[in-house]
mmCIF file of C-alpha atoms and ligand atoms in Angstrom:
data_model
loop_
_atom_site.group_PDB
_atom_site.id
_atom_site.type_symbol
_atom_site.label_atom_id
_atom_site.label_comp_id
_atom_site.label_asym_id
_atom_site.label_seq_id
_atom_site.Cartn_x
_atom_site.Cartn_y
_atom_site.Cartn_z
ATOM 1 C CA MET M 14 216.947 -4.154 -85.536
ATOM 2 C CA ARG M 15 219.441 -1.463 -84.821
ATOM 3 C CA PRO M 16 221.458 -0.517 -87.857
ATOM 4 C CA ALA M 17 222.086 2.879 -86.235
ATOM 5 C CA GLY M 18 224.765 1.436 -83.942
ATOM 6 C CA THR M 19 226.349 -0.640 -86.637
ATOM 7 C CA GLU M 20 226.719 2.204 -89.117
ATOM 8 C CA THR M 21 229.144 4.021 -86.876
ATOM 9 C CA ALA M 22 231.144 0.942 -85.853
ATOM 10 C CA ILE M 23 231.723 -0.452 -89.367
ATOM 11 C CA PRO M 24 232.830 0.300 -92.345
ATOM 12 C CA SER M 25 235.864 1.539 -90.558
ATOM 13 C CA GLY M 26 237.627 -0.854 -88.273
ATOM 14 C CA PRO M 27 239.593 0.632 -85.401
ATOM 15 C CA GLY M 28 242.606 0.872 -87.715
ATOM 16 C CA GLY M 29 240.952 2.312 -90.833
ATOM 17 C CA PRO M 30 238.646 1.122 -93.597
ATOM 18 C CA VAL M 31 237.767 -2.557 -93.499
ATOM 19 C CA GLU M 32 239.880 -4.731 -95.797
ATOM 20 C CA ALA M 33 238.871 -8.187 -94.629
ATOM 21 C CA VAL M 34 235.818 -9.904 -93.219
ATOM 22 C CA LEU M 35 236.036 -12.994 -91.046
ATOM 23 C CA PHE M 36 232.909 -15.117 -90.853
ATOM 24 C CA ASP M 37 232.269 -17.727 -88.202
ATOM 25 C CA LEU M 38 230.443 -20.778 -89.577
ATOM 26 C CA ASP M 39 228.241 -22.612 -87.064
ATOM 27 C CA GLY M 40 225.455 -20.380 -85.788
ATOM 28 C CA THR M 41 226.577 -17.591 -88.138
ATOM 29 C CA LEU M 42 226.718 -18.524 -91.839
ATOM 30 C CA LEU M 43 225.063 -21.861 -91.045
ATOM 31 C CA GLU M 44 222.157 -22.524 -88.719
ATOM 32 C CA LEU M 45 223.733 -25.236 -86.575
ATOM 33 C CA ASP M 46 223.748 -25.660 -82.831
ATOM 34 C CA MET M 47 227.166 -27.145 -82.014
ATOM 35 C CA ASP M 48 226.060 -28.252 -78.546
ATOM 36 C CA ARG M 49 223.407 -30.489 -80.092
ATOM 37 C CA PHE M 50 225.539 -31.486 -83.056
ATOM 38 C CA LEU M 51 228.713 -32.613 -81.261
ATOM 39 C CA PRO M 52 227.299 -35.612 -79.336
ATOM 40 C CA VAL M 53 225.615 -36.978 -82.471
ATOM 41 C CA TYR M 54 228.772 -36.507 -84.534
ATOM 42 C CA LEU M 55 230.992 -38.169 -81.916
ATOM 43 C CA ARG M 56 228.632 -41.141 -81.582
ATOM 44 C CA ARG M 57 228.597 -41.700 -85.352
ATOM 45 C CA LEU M 58 232.368 -41.372 -85.640
ATOM 46 C CA ALA M 59 232.950 -43.805 -82.774
ATOM 47 C CA ALA M 60 230.539 -46.320 -84.350
ATOM 48 C CA TRP M 61 232.304 -45.942 -87.705
ATOM 49 C CA VAL M 62 235.668 -47.023 -86.229
ATOM 50 C CA ALA M 63 234.319 -49.405 -83.553
ATOM 51 C CA ASP M 64 236.439 -52.316 -84.828
ATOM 52 C CA LEU M 65 239.595 -50.223 -84.367
ATOM 53 C CA PHE M 66 238.815 -48.312 -81.166
ATOM 54 C CA ASP M 67 236.761 -48.993 -78.079
ATOM 55 C CA PRO M 68 233.988 -46.442 -78.704
ATOM 56 C CA GLU M 69 233.504 -45.027 -75.241
ATOM 57 C CA ASP M 70 237.166 -44.502 -74.464
ATOM 58 C CA PHE M 71 237.825 -43.288 -78.006
ATOM 59 C CA VAL M 72 235.319 -40.453 -77.602
ATOM 60 C CA ARG M 73 236.801 -39.575 -74.223
ATOM 61 C CA GLN M 74 240.326 -39.452 -75.651
ATOM 62 C CA LEU M 75 239.240 -37.477 -78.704
ATOM 63 C CA ILE M 76 237.611 -34.863 -76.494
ATOM 64 C CA ARG M 77 240.746 -34.777 -74.351
ATOM 65 C CA ALA M 78 242.970 -34.282 -77.407
ATOM 66 C CA THR M 79 240.669 -31.597 -78.808
ATOM 67 C CA THR M 80 240.728 -29.771 -75.484
ATOM 68 C CA ALA M 81 244.540 -29.907 -75.527
ATOM 69 C CA VAL M 82 244.492 -28.297 -78.980
ATOM 70 C CA MET M 83 242.135 -25.564 -77.812
ATOM 71 C CA GLU M 84 244.312 -24.773 -74.801
ATOM 72 C CA ASN M 85 247.612 -24.989 -76.648
ATOM 73 C CA ARG M 86 249.666 -21.787 -76.806
ATOM 74 C CA ASP M 87 252.714 -23.183 -78.586
ATOM 75 C CA ARG M 88 252.430 -22.196 -82.208
ATOM 76 C CA SER M 89 255.321 -24.307 -83.499
ATOM 77 C CA ARG M 90 253.040 -27.159 -84.615
ATOM 78 C CA THR M 91 249.764 -27.382 -86.460
ATOM 79 C CA ASN M 92 246.587 -28.164 -84.569
ATOM 80 C CA ALA M 93 246.415 -31.466 -86.480
ATOM 81 C CA ALA M 94 249.909 -32.533 -85.409
ATOM 82 C CA LEU M 95 249.110 -31.804 -81.779
ATOM 83 C CA LEU M 96 245.679 -33.458 -81.940
ATOM 84 C CA TYR M 97 246.981 -36.740 -83.312
ATOM 85 C CA GLU M 98 250.003 -36.795 -81.060
ATOM 86 C CA THR M 99 247.771 -36.324 -78.003
ATOM 87 C CA LEU M 100 245.189 -38.791 -79.271
ATOM 88 C CA TRP M 101 247.708 -41.574 -79.947
ATOM 89 C CA ALA M 102 249.362 -40.977 -76.578
ATOM 90 C CA GLY M 103 246.009 -41.402 -74.824
ATOM 91 C CA LEU M 104 244.878 -44.587 -76.598
ATOM 92 C CA ASP M 105 246.192 -47.817 -75.146
ATOM 93 C CA PRO M 106 246.977 -50.193 -78.072
ATOM 94 C CA ALA M 107 245.970 -53.177 -75.910
ATOM 95 C CA ARG M 108 242.436 -51.827 -75.863
ATOM 96 C CA HIS M 109 242.447 -50.019 -79.225
ATOM 97 C CA PRO M 110 243.926 -52.050 -82.110
ATOM 98 C CA GLY M 111 243.772 -48.948 -84.351
ATOM 99 C CA ALA M 112 246.228 -47.178 -82.073
ATOM 100 C CA ARG M 113 249.019 -49.700 -82.761
ATOM 101 C CA PRO M 114 251.757 -47.860 -84.626
ATOM 102 C CA ASP M 115 251.493 -50.237 -87.609
ATOM 103 C CA ARG M 116 247.727 -49.663 -87.907
ATOM 104 C CA ARG M 117 247.542 -45.893 -87.409
ATOM 105 C CA GLU M 118 247.745 -45.230 -91.139
ATOM 106 C CA GLN M 119 244.745 -47.512 -91.661
ATOM 107 C CA ALA M 120 242.883 -45.641 -88.913
ATOM 108 C CA LEU M 121 243.558 -42.290 -90.591
ATOM 109 C CA VAL M 122 242.178 -43.626 -93.880
ATOM 110 C CA ARG M 123 239.034 -44.723 -92.038
ATOM 111 C CA PHE M 124 238.607 -41.243 -90.524
ATOM 112 C CA GLU M 125 238.857 -39.787 -94.026
ATOM 113 C CA ARG M 126 236.192 -42.170 -95.292
ATOM 114 C CA PHE M 127 233.964 -41.174 -92.395
ATOM 115 C CA TYR M 128 234.068 -37.537 -93.440
ATOM 116 C CA ARG M 129 233.389 -38.454 -97.046
ATOM 117 C CA GLU M 130 230.629 -41.028 -96.584
ATOM 118 C CA GLU M 131 229.019 -40.656 -93.165
ATOM 119 C CA PHE M 132 229.500 -37.064 -92.085
ATOM 120 C CA PRO M 133 227.350 -35.699 -94.970
ATOM 121 C CA LYS M 134 224.395 -37.588 -93.490
ATOM 122 C CA LEU M 135 224.421 -35.194 -90.532
ATOM 123 C CA GLN M 136 223.124 -32.392 -92.712
ATOM 124 C CA PHE M 137 219.680 -32.892 -91.189
ATOM 125 C CA MET M 138 220.974 -31.093 -88.095
ATOM 126 C CA ALA M 139 221.740 -27.900 -90.010
ATOM 127 C CA ARG M 140 219.712 -25.331 -91.874
ATOM 128 C CA ARG M 141 220.886 -23.034 -94.603
ATOM 129 C CA ARG M 142 220.725 -19.316 -93.870
ATOM 130 C CA PRO M 143 219.381 -17.703 -97.020
ATOM 131 C CA GLU M 144 221.574 -14.582 -96.841
ATOM 132 C CA ALA M 145 224.871 -16.394 -96.198
ATOM 133 C CA ALA M 146 225.984 -16.919 -99.792
ATOM 134 C CA ALA M 147 224.979 -13.408 -100.866
ATOM 135 C CA LEU M 148 226.837 -11.978 -97.897
ATOM 136 C CA VAL M 149 230.091 -13.719 -98.780
ATOM 137 C CA GLU M 150 229.785 -12.683 -102.411
ATOM 138 C CA ALA M 151 228.999 -9.073 -101.454
ATOM 139 C CA ALA M 152 232.128 -8.916 -99.291
ATOM 140 C CA ARG M 153 234.190 -10.341 -102.149
ATOM 141 C CA ALA M 154 232.669 -7.883 -104.575
ATOM 142 C CA ARG M 155 233.843 -5.066 -102.307
ATOM 143 C CA GLY M 156 237.367 -6.327 -102.851
ATOM 144 C CA TRP M 157 237.708 -7.424 -99.254
ATOM 145 C CA LYS M 158 239.504 -10.549 -98.254
ATOM 146 C CA VAL M 159 237.059 -13.100 -96.932
ATOM 147 C CA VAL M 160 237.943 -15.664 -94.288
ATOM 148 C CA LEU M 161 235.976 -18.583 -92.962
ATOM 149 C CA ALA M 162 236.962 -18.149 -89.341
ATOM 150 C CA THR M 163 235.567 -21.341 -87.884
ATOM 151 C CA ASN M 164 237.278 -22.878 -84.888
ATOM 152 C CA PRO M 165 240.045 -25.051 -86.441
ATOM 153 C CA ILE M 166 239.369 -28.161 -84.382
ATOM 154 C CA PHE M 167 237.841 -30.023 -87.350
ATOM 155 C CA PRO M 168 239.681 -31.337 -90.410
ATOM 156 C CA MET M 169 239.163 -29.626 -93.747
ATOM 157 C CA ALA M 170 236.816 -32.395 -94.945
ATOM 158 C CA ALA M 171 234.364 -31.721 -92.102
ATOM 159 C CA ILE M 172 234.476 -27.968 -92.572
ATOM 160 C CA ALA M 173 234.153 -28.134 -96.374
ATOM 161 C CA GLU M 174 231.087 -30.328 -95.926
ATOM 162 C CA ARG M 175 229.426 -27.926 -93.466
ATOM 163 C CA LEU M 176 230.225 -25.090 -95.881
ATOM 164 C CA ARG M 177 228.288 -26.996 -98.530
ATOM 165 C CA TRP M 178 225.356 -27.222 -96.152
ATOM 166 C CA ALA M 179 225.538 -23.426 -95.932
ATOM 167 C CA GLY M 180 225.403 -23.130 -99.732
ATOM 168 C CA LEU M 181 229.057 -22.108 -99.887
ATOM 169 C CA ASP M 182 232.345 -23.450 -101.167
ATOM 170 C CA VAL M 183 235.929 -23.369 -99.892
ATOM 171 C CA GLY M 184 236.970 -21.614 -103.118
ATOM 172 C CA GLN M 185 235.005 -18.507 -102.162
ATOM 173 C CA PHE M 186 237.356 -17.783 -99.265
ATOM 174 C CA ASP M 187 240.880 -16.419 -99.125
ATOM 175 C CA LEU M 188 241.451 -18.551 -96.055
ATOM 176 C CA VAL M 189 239.490 -21.309 -94.374
ATOM 177 C CA THR M 190 240.857 -22.061 -90.929
ATOM 178 C CA VAL M 191 241.012 -25.818 -90.349
ATOM 179 C CA LEU M 192 242.781 -28.329 -88.131
ATOM 180 C CA GLU M 193 245.508 -28.883 -90.711
ATOM 181 C CA ASN M 194 246.531 -25.283 -91.416
ATOM 182 C CA MET M 195 246.281 -23.444 -88.087
ATOM 183 C CA HIS M 196 248.413 -23.309 -84.937
ATOM 184 C CA SER M 197 245.867 -21.732 -82.589
ATOM 185 C CA CYS M 198 242.162 -21.882 -81.701
ATOM 186 C CA LYS M 199 239.321 -19.695 -80.546
ATOM 187 C CA PRO M 200 238.871 -18.149 -78.051
ATOM 188 C CA GLN M 201 242.559 -17.298 -77.918
ATOM 189 C CA PRO M 202 243.314 -13.806 -79.223
ATOM 190 C CA ASP M 203 246.285 -15.526 -80.870
ATOM 191 C CA TYR M 204 243.887 -17.217 -83.298
ATOM 192 C CA TYR M 205 242.727 -13.848 -84.598
ATOM 193 C CA LEU M 206 246.299 -12.595 -84.863
ATOM 194 C CA GLU M 207 247.276 -15.715 -86.810
ATOM 195 C CA VAL M 208 244.393 -15.161 -89.244
ATOM 196 C CA ALA M 209 245.281 -11.484 -89.762
ATOM 197 C CA ASP M 210 248.888 -12.436 -90.294
ATOM 198 C CA ARG M 211 248.017 -15.172 -92.803
ATOM 199 C CA ILE M 212 245.919 -12.838 -94.977
ATOM 200 C CA GLY M 213 248.306 -9.907 -94.574
ATOM 201 C CA VAL M 214 245.732 -7.482 -93.184
ATOM 202 C CA GLU M 215 246.170 -5.521 -89.960
ATOM 203 C CA PRO M 216 243.747 -6.629 -87.237
ATOM 204 C CA GLY M 217 242.408 -3.064 -87.077
ATOM 205 C CA ARG M 218 241.143 -3.427 -90.634
ATOM 206 C CA CYS M 219 239.386 -6.723 -90.086
ATOM 207 C CA LEU M 220 235.726 -7.238 -89.278
ATOM 208 C CA MET M 221 234.805 -10.387 -87.338
ATOM 209 C CA VAL M 222 231.239 -11.613 -87.752
ATOM 210 C CA GLY M 223 230.113 -14.283 -85.293
ATOM 211 C CA ASN M 224 227.391 -15.526 -82.970
ATOM 212 C CA ASP M 225 229.488 -16.387 -79.927
ATOM 213 C CA LEU M 226 230.363 -13.433 -77.725
ATOM 214 C CA ARG M 227 233.079 -15.397 -75.906
ATOM 215 C CA GLN M 228 234.683 -17.240 -78.835
ATOM 216 C CA ASP M 229 234.211 -14.742 -81.653
ATOM 217 C CA ILE M 230 233.494 -11.245 -80.436
ATOM 218 C CA ALA M 231 235.501 -10.619 -77.242
ATOM 219 C CA PRO M 232 238.866 -12.008 -78.455
ATOM 220 C CA ALA M 233 238.579 -10.429 -81.921
ATOM 221 C CA ARG M 234 237.905 -7.120 -80.234
ATOM 222 C CA ALA M 235 240.816 -7.676 -77.866
ATOM 223 C CA VAL M 236 243.248 -7.740 -80.794
ATOM 224 C CA GLY M 237 241.679 -4.605 -82.290
ATOM 225 C CA MET M 238 239.235 -5.984 -84.854
ATOM 226 C CA ALA M 239 235.841 -4.507 -85.612
ATOM 227 C CA VAL M 240 233.061 -6.920 -84.680
ATOM 228 C CA TYR M 241 229.478 -7.709 -85.610
ATOM 229 C CA VAL M 242 227.254 -10.066 -83.641
ATOM 230 C CA ALA M 243 225.092 -12.182 -85.950
ATOM 231 C CA GLU M 244 221.703 -12.582 -84.324
ATOM 232 C CA GLY M 245 219.677 -15.783 -84.261
ATOM 233 C CA LEU M 246 221.749 -18.055 -82.045
ATOM 234 C CA VAL M 247 223.800 -15.734 -79.869
ATOM 235 C CA LEU M 248 225.937 -17.554 -77.297
ATOM 236 C CA HIS M 249 227.424 -16.356 -73.996
ATOM 237 C CA GLU M 250 225.275 -13.257 -73.486
ATOM 238 C CA GLY M 251 226.807 -10.963 -70.887
ATOM 239 C CA GLU M 252 230.405 -11.707 -71.891
ATOM 240 C CA PRO M 253 232.346 -8.740 -70.461
ATOM 241 C CA GLY M 254 234.555 -8.232 -73.524
ATOM 242 C CA ALA M 255 231.560 -7.997 -75.847
ATOM 243 C CA VAL M 256 229.504 -5.281 -74.170
ATOM 244 C CA ASP M 257 227.724 -3.024 -76.672
ATOM 245 C CA ALA M 258 229.131 -4.866 -79.674
ATOM 246 C CA PRO M 259 227.179 -3.958 -82.813
ATOM 247 C CA ARG M 260 224.641 -6.629 -83.657
ATOM 248 C CA GLY M 261 221.986 -7.417 -86.190
ATOM 249 C CA THR M 262 220.844 -9.973 -88.716
ATOM 250 C CA LEU M 263 222.871 -11.266 -91.652
ATOM 251 C CA GLY M 264 220.387 -9.423 -93.863
ATOM 252 C CA GLN M 265 221.180 -6.124 -92.181
ATOM 253 C CA LEU M 266 224.889 -6.755 -92.511
ATOM 254 C CA LEU M 267 224.431 -7.537 -96.187
ATOM 255 C CA GLN M 268 222.561 -4.283 -96.707
ATOM 256 C CA TRP M 269 225.275 -2.421 -94.903
ATOM 257 C CA ILE M 270 228.057 -3.987 -96.980
ATOM 258 C CA VAL M 271 226.264 -3.089 -100.172
ATOM 259 C CA LYS M 272 225.213 0.402 -99.050
ATOM 260 C CA SER M 273 228.573 1.450 -97.701
ATOM 261 C CA ASP M 274 230.024 1.062 -101.168
ATOM 262 C CA GLY M 275 230.192 4.829 -101.473
ATOM 263 C CA ASN M 276 227.486 4.795 -104.111
ATOM 264 C CA ARG M 277 223.785 4.583 -103.549
ATOM 265 C CA ASN M 278 222.271 1.268 -102.648
ATOM 266 C CA THR M 279 221.816 -0.593 -105.890
ATOM 267 C CA PHE M 280 219.648 -3.109 -104.058
ATOM 268 C CA ALA M 281 217.124 -0.501 -102.931
ATOM 269 C CA ASN M 282 214.388 -1.893 -105.124
ATOM 270 C CA ARG M 283 215.403 -5.520 -105.195
ATOM 271 C CA PRO M 284 213.494 -7.788 -102.886
ATOM 272 C CA THR M 285 215.920 -10.677 -103.383
ATOM 273 C CA LEU M 286 219.540 -10.941 -104.281
ATOM 274 C CA PRO M 287 220.879 -12.355 -107.498
ATOM 275 C CA GLY M 288 223.282 -15.245 -107.227
ATOM 276 C CA ASN M 289 226.394 -13.543 -108.533
ATOM 277 C CA ASN M 290 228.387 -10.366 -108.105
ATOM 278 C CA ALA M 291 227.541 -8.597 -111.289
ATOM 279 C CA PRO M 292 224.780 -6.361 -109.919
ATOM 280 C CA LEU M 293 227.081 -5.122 -107.207
ATOM 281 C CA GLU M 294 229.325 -3.277 -109.617
HETATM 282 MG MG1 MG W 312 229.515 -20.032 -84.021
#
């Protein structure tokens, strides 16, 4: 509970008034612990394609390919192109029938079906954060660009589904960073520069909201963005690049976004938020 620190650090980013807000998803807009979620997700995915890929080696190769994407600095290809290239290169067709060139298309269709039919069943591992939807709408009502700045190591289908768990929709964002549309990953500062470039807003006028001091806060700050640490599931405490970063709850951030409108706080006497923008005008 320290809005005092936040009031000075935002509304203005280092480069002037804020024009865009970037929200992390897992642990920020959505209550989801990735460290617990990932093993369950990988096990289900491997089981789903067990007739095409040896499960144990498939998971190992998928992790290897994902790591290659996260470490990649060459922005000439999308994360998806690099992920699949690395994955296919690592899977021996003698052991994985789905990796045979003539069956790869079939494998991709099966992945798609997984995200449509099986992935939604993992919702039990997540909890909606009640302020998330109001927060996104409040930022939009301010006229700011709004970005879902989740690490683009998942395909759009998996990110759109988790957004639904958060009570949100892809259409509410100017940009959702996913495997298919990005060429960089967190925690590279390059990721934040690519986002700023894509939405046409200088980094100094962006505000990054996230729960991970190493992935979200330090690199966003390094490229000159304003930052806000969303409390509740803060990761990597003590990260050198995130010292004294403003922090607070989503509720406090929401209040700040509404209050800093230049007018008085129209929510002063409202215990709960309405579901649309109208009252913000
Ligand atoms: Mg996070």
